[in-house]
Coordinates of C-alpha atoms and ligand atoms in Angstrom, one line a residue:
M260 CA 0.2 -0.1 0.1
P261 CA 2.6 2.6 -0.9
W262 CA 0.1 5.6 -1.4
I263 CA -0.7 5.4 2.4
S264 CA 1.3 6.4 5.1
V265 CA 0.8 7.3 8.5
R266 CA 2.6 9.3 10.9
R267 CA 1.8 9.4 14.5
T268 CA 1.3 12.7 16.2
S269 CA 0.1 13.9 19.3
H270 CA -3.7 13.6 18.1
W271 CA -5.4 11.4 15.6
M272 CA -3.4 9.3 13.0
H273 CA -3.4 11.5 9.8
K274 CA -2.9 9.4 6.5
Q275 CA -1.8 10.3 3.1
V276 CA -4.5 8.6 1.0
R277 CA -3.8 9.1 -2.6
G278 CA -2.6 12.6 -2.1
R279 CA -5.1 13.8 0.5
T280 CA -5.1 13.9 4.1
M281 CA -7.4 12.3 6.0
S282 CA -8.1 11.5 9.6
I283 CA -9.6 8.6 11.6
K284 CA -9.9 9.0 15.3
P285 CA -9.0 6.0 16.7
L286 CA -11.8 3.8 18.4
L287 CA -11.3 1.5 21.6
A288 CA -14.1 -0.6 21.5
G289 CA -14.5 -2.9 24.7
N290 CA -16.2 -6.4 24.3
W291 CA -17.5 -7.7 27.7
K292 CA -18.8 -10.7 25.8
M293 CA -20.9 -12.9 28.6
N294 CA -19.2 -11.0 31.4
G295 CA -20.5 -8.4 33.9
M296 CA -23.0 -7.9 36.5
A297 CA -24.4 -4.6 38.5
E298 CA -21.4 -4.1 40.1
S299 CA -19.3 -4.1 36.7
L300 CA -20.8 -0.6 36.5
S301 CA -18.2 0.7 38.6
E302 CA -15.9 0.0 36.0
I303 CA -17.9 2.6 34.0
D304 CA -17.4 5.4 36.8
L305 CA -13.9 4.6 36.9
L306 CA -13.5 5.3 33.1
I307 CA -15.6 8.6 33.7
A308 CA -13.2 9.9 36.5
S309 CA -10.1 9.1 34.5
L310 CA -10.7 9.6 30.9
P311 CA -10.1 13.7 29.7
A312 CA -13.0 15.7 28.3
E313 CA -14.3 14.3 25.1
A314 CA -12.8 17.1 23.1
D315 CA -9.2 16.5 24.7
R316 CA -9.6 12.4 24.2
V317 CA -7.1 10.8 21.4
A318 CA -9.4 7.9 21.1
D319 CA -13.3 7.3 21.4
I320 CA -14.4 4.9 24.1
L321 CA -17.2 2.4 23.2
I322 CA -18.3 -0.3 25.9
C323 CA -20.1 -3.4 24.6
P324 CA -21.5 -4.9 27.6
P325 CA -24.1 -7.8 27.7
A326 CA -27.8 -6.9 26.5
T327 CA -28.7 -6.9 30.4
L328 CA -26.5 -4.3 31.3
L329 CA -26.6 -2.1 27.8
D330 CA -29.2 0.6 29.0
R331 CA -27.5 1.0 32.3
V332 CA -23.9 1.4 30.6
A333 CA -25.6 3.7 28.0
Q334 CA -27.1 5.9 30.6
K335 CA -24.2 6.2 32.6
G336 CA -21.8 6.7 29.7
A337 CA -24.0 9.4 27.6
P338 CA -23.2 12.3 29.9
H339 CA -19.5 11.4 29.2
A340 CA -18.9 10.5 25.7
I341 CA -18.5 6.8 26.5
M342 CA -20.7 5.1 23.8
A343 CA -22.5 1.6 24.5
G344 CA -22.7 -1.2 21.9
G345 CA -24.6 -4.4 21.6
Q346 CA -22.8 -7.6 21.0
N347 CA -25.0 -9.0 18.3
C348 CA -28.6 -8.5 16.8
H349 CA -31.4 -10.4 15.2
M350 CA -31.5 -9.7 11.3
A351 CA -35.2 -8.8 11.7
Q352 CA -36.5 -5.6 13.7
G353 CA -39.1 -7.3 15.6
G354 CA -41.4 -10.2 15.8
A355 CA -41.7 -14.0 16.8
H356 CA -38.0 -14.7 17.9
T357 CA -37.8 -15.8 21.3
G358 CA -34.6 -14.7 23.1
D359 CA -33.3 -12.4 20.5
I360 CA -32.7 -8.8 20.4
S361 CA -33.3 -6.5 17.5
A362 CA -31.1 -3.5 16.2
L363 CA -34.0 -1.3 16.9
M364 CA -34.0 -2.5 20.2
L365 CA -30.2 -1.9 21.1
K366 CA -30.7 1.5 19.4
D367 CA -33.7 2.0 21.9
A368 CA -31.5 0.9 24.7
G369 CA -29.2 3.5 23.9
A370 CA -26.6 1.4 21.9
S371 CA -24.5 3.5 18.9
H372 CA -22.9 0.3 17.7
V373 CA -23.2 -3.3 17.4
I374 CA -20.5 -6.2 17.3
L375 CA -21.4 -8.6 14.4
G376 CA -20.2 -11.8 13.1
H377 CA -17.7 -12.2 16.1
S378 CA -16.0 -15.4 15.5
E379 CA -17.5 -16.7 18.7
R380 CA -21.1 -16.3 17.3
R381 CA -19.5 -17.8 13.9
S382 CA -18.3 -21.1 16.0
D383 CA -20.7 -21.2 18.8
H384 CA -24.1 -20.2 16.7
H385 CA -22.9 -21.3 13.0
E386 CA -23.5 -17.7 11.6
T387 CA -22.5 -17.4 8.1
D388 CA -21.2 -14.5 6.1
G389 CA -24.8 -14.2 4.5
L390 CA -26.3 -13.8 7.8
V391 CA -23.7 -11.5 9.3
R392 CA -24.7 -9.2 6.1
A393 CA -28.3 -9.5 6.9
K394 CA -27.7 -8.2 10.5
A395 CA -25.4 -5.4 9.2
E396 CA -28.0 -4.4 7.1
S397 CA -30.6 -4.4 9.6
A398 CA -28.3 -2.7 12.0
I399 CA -27.6 0.2 9.7
T400 CA -31.4 0.7 9.0
A401 CA -31.9 0.9 12.6
G402 CA -29.3 3.6 12.9
L403 CA -26.7 1.7 14.3
I404 CA -23.1 1.3 13.4
P405 CA -22.1 -2.4 12.9
I406 CA -18.6 -3.5 13.6
V407 CA -18.2 -6.3 11.4
C408 CA -15.3 -9.2 12.7
V409 CA -13.4 -10.8 10.4
G410 CA -10.3 -13.2 10.7
E411 CA -8.7 -16.4 9.7
T412 CA -8.1 -19.6 12.0
L413 CA -4.5 -20.5 12.9
A414 CA -4.8 -23.5 10.3
E415 CA -5.7 -21.2 7.7
R416 CA -2.6 -18.8 8.5
Q417 CA -0.4 -21.6 8.6
N418 CA -1.8 -22.7 5.0
G419 CA -1.0 -19.0 3.7
V420 CA -4.6 -18.4 3.1
A421 CA -5.2 -15.6 5.7
Q422 CA -5.8 -12.8 3.4
T423 CA -8.3 -15.0 0.9
V424 CA -10.0 -16.0 3.8
V425 CA -10.6 -12.5 5.1
E426 CA -11.4 -11.1 1.8
H427 CA -14.2 -13.8 1.3
Q428 CA -15.5 -13.1 4.7
L429 CA -15.6 -9.2 3.8
E430 CA -17.3 -9.9 0.4
G431 CA -20.0 -12.1 2.1
S432 CA -20.8 -10.2 5.3
L433 CA -20.6 -6.6 4.3
P434 CA -23.7 -4.8 2.6
P435 CA -22.8 -4.6 -1.4
T436 CA -23.2 -1.1 -1.5
L437 CA -22.9 1.6 1.5
T438 CA -24.1 5.0 2.1
T439 CA -23.0 5.5 6.1
A440 CA -20.1 4.5 8.1
I441 CA -19.2 1.0 9.3
V442 CA -16.4 -0.4 11.3
I443 CA -14.2 -3.5 10.5
A444 CA -12.5 -5.3 13.5
Y445 CA -9.7 -7.7 12.3
E446 CA -9.7 -10.6 14.8
P447 CA -7.3 -13.6 13.9
V448 CA -9.5 -16.5 15.8
W449 CA -6.2 -17.9 17.4
A450 CA -5.3 -14.5 18.9
I451 CA -8.7 -14.0 20.6
G452 CA -8.2 -14.7 24.4
T453 CA -5.0 -16.6 23.9
G454 CA -2.2 -14.0 24.8
K455 CA -0.9 -14.7 21.4
V456 CA -0.9 -11.8 18.4
P457 CA 0.4 -11.6 15.1
G458 CA 3.6 -9.8 14.4
L459 CA 3.4 -6.3 13.7
D460 CA 4.3 -6.9 9.9
D461 CA 1.5 -9.4 9.4
I462 CA -1.1 -7.1 11.3
A463 CA 0.1 -4.3 8.9
E464 CA -0.2 -6.5 5.8
M465 CA -3.6 -7.8 6.6
H466 CA -4.9 -4.0 7.6
G467 CA -3.4 -2.8 4.2
S468 CA -5.2 -5.3 2.2
I469 CA -8.3 -4.8 4.1
R470 CA -7.9 -1.1 3.6
E471 CA -7.4 -1.7 -0.3
W472 CA -10.6 -3.8 -0.2
L473 CA -12.6 -1.3 1.4
Q474 CA -11.4 1.4 -1.2
N475 CA -12.0 -0.7 -4.1
K476 CA -15.5 -1.7 -2.8
Y477 CA -17.0 1.5 -1.4
G478 CA -14.2 4.5 -2.7
S479 CA -14.1 7.3 -0.3
L480 CA -16.1 5.6 2.4
G481 CA -14.0 2.7 2.3
E482 CA -11.0 4.9 3.0
A483 CA -12.5 6.5 6.0
T484 CA -13.4 3.1 7.5
P485 CA -12.0 2.2 10.9
I486 CA -10.3 -1.0 10.8
L487 CA -9.7 -2.3 14.5
Y488 CA -7.1 -4.8 15.7
G489 CA -8.7 -7.4 18.0
G490 CA -7.0 -10.7 19.9
S491 CA -5.0 -10.3 22.9
L492 CA -4.8 -6.5 22.8
K493 CA -3.3 -5.7 26.3
P494 CA -1.7 -2.8 28.0
D495 CA 2.0 -3.9 27.2
N496 CA 1.4 -4.5 23.5
A497 CA -1.1 -1.8 22.6
R498 CA 1.5 0.9 21.8
D499 CA 3.2 -1.1 19.3
I500 CA -0.3 -2.7 17.7
L501 CA -2.2 0.7 17.6
A502 CA 0.8 2.4 16.0
V503 CA 0.7 -0.1 13.1
E504 CA -0.4 1.7 9.6
N505 CA -4.2 1.0 9.1
V506 CA -4.7 -0.2 12.4
D507 CA -7.5 2.7 13.7
G508 CA -8.1 1.4 17.2
G509 CA -8.9 -1.8 18.8
L510 CA -11.5 -4.3 19.7
I511 CA -10.8 -5.7 23.3
G512 CA -11.9 -8.2 25.0
G513 CA -10.4 -9.3 28.5
A514 CA -8.4 -6.2 29.0
S515 CA -11.8 -4.1 28.6
L516 CA -13.3 -5.6 31.5
K517 CA -10.9 -3.5 34.0
A518 CA -11.3 0.1 33.7
Q519 CA -7.3 0.1 34.8
D520 CA -6.5 -1.9 31.8
L521 CA -8.8 -0.1 29.1
L522 CA -7.2 3.2 30.6
A523 CA -3.8 1.8 30.3
I524 CA -4.6 0.8 26.5
Y525 CA -6.0 4.5 26.0
A526 CA -2.7 6.0 27.1
A527 CA -0.9 4.0 24.7
A528 CA -3.4 5.3 21.9
Q529 CA -1.9 8.9 22.5
Ligands
LIG686 P1 -9.8 -10.9 24.1 O1 -10.9 -11.0 23.0 O2 -9.2 -9.4 23.6 O3 -9.9 -11.5 25.2 O4 -8.5 -11.3 23.2 C1 -10.9 -9.9 21.7 C2 -12.3 -10.2 21.3 O5 -12.6 -11.3 21.1 O6 -13.1 -9.3 20.6

């Protein structure tokens, strides 16, 4: 990707994209997965107490708690520009779907974003690219920003097909056309919850190829689409990973459960 260069500044990452400068403000998105009870709301209080005012922030902060806590996290966070998001939604906006939650309901509960196609949902619930696309379209219709997750397994990386697999997932999981913002999260399946992370060169190569794919598919909207890295992003590796070209923030699992860890990652984003 020779036409894109990034230099770290005291503020956002400025990208020279085909001759013009654009900025993507980093997004740090916490994915609490199936963790968190009422007492976890104290972590939001700690974030509120420690983060600078919104205008001075170097990264946007989003917390995706379990659905049971969504409206409480949203209400607590909203006055302090801490966004709240869902971890999944149904493709329909309502109806006879026992146990499911629609994008419209997430929006009503205060969500701004929804994580879709996470590898745990792809494996635990057999979610296909086509289903993820239908959910993404439903989320956009409801006024949410979908965070669409893609990533290869260890066997796929070892077989040298990681990029092909990810491109295939992008092609199948994203809407054919876009008129509004989305977010992509590249999460190598083998890095999630394992403490293992890809080499910085591998992250740069994958994010570069995702950027190229997005540009070809969506033009300027693709150039401006944040591409998050996810998978064992921790305070001790965040500075290096968040500085990689085309890494526009992180999707953070385990290290988002404690405000202290998330704040350390935030500090690394400066
Ligand atoms: P992890 O999870 O940071 O605990 O590896 C990331 C994710 O699954 O989104």
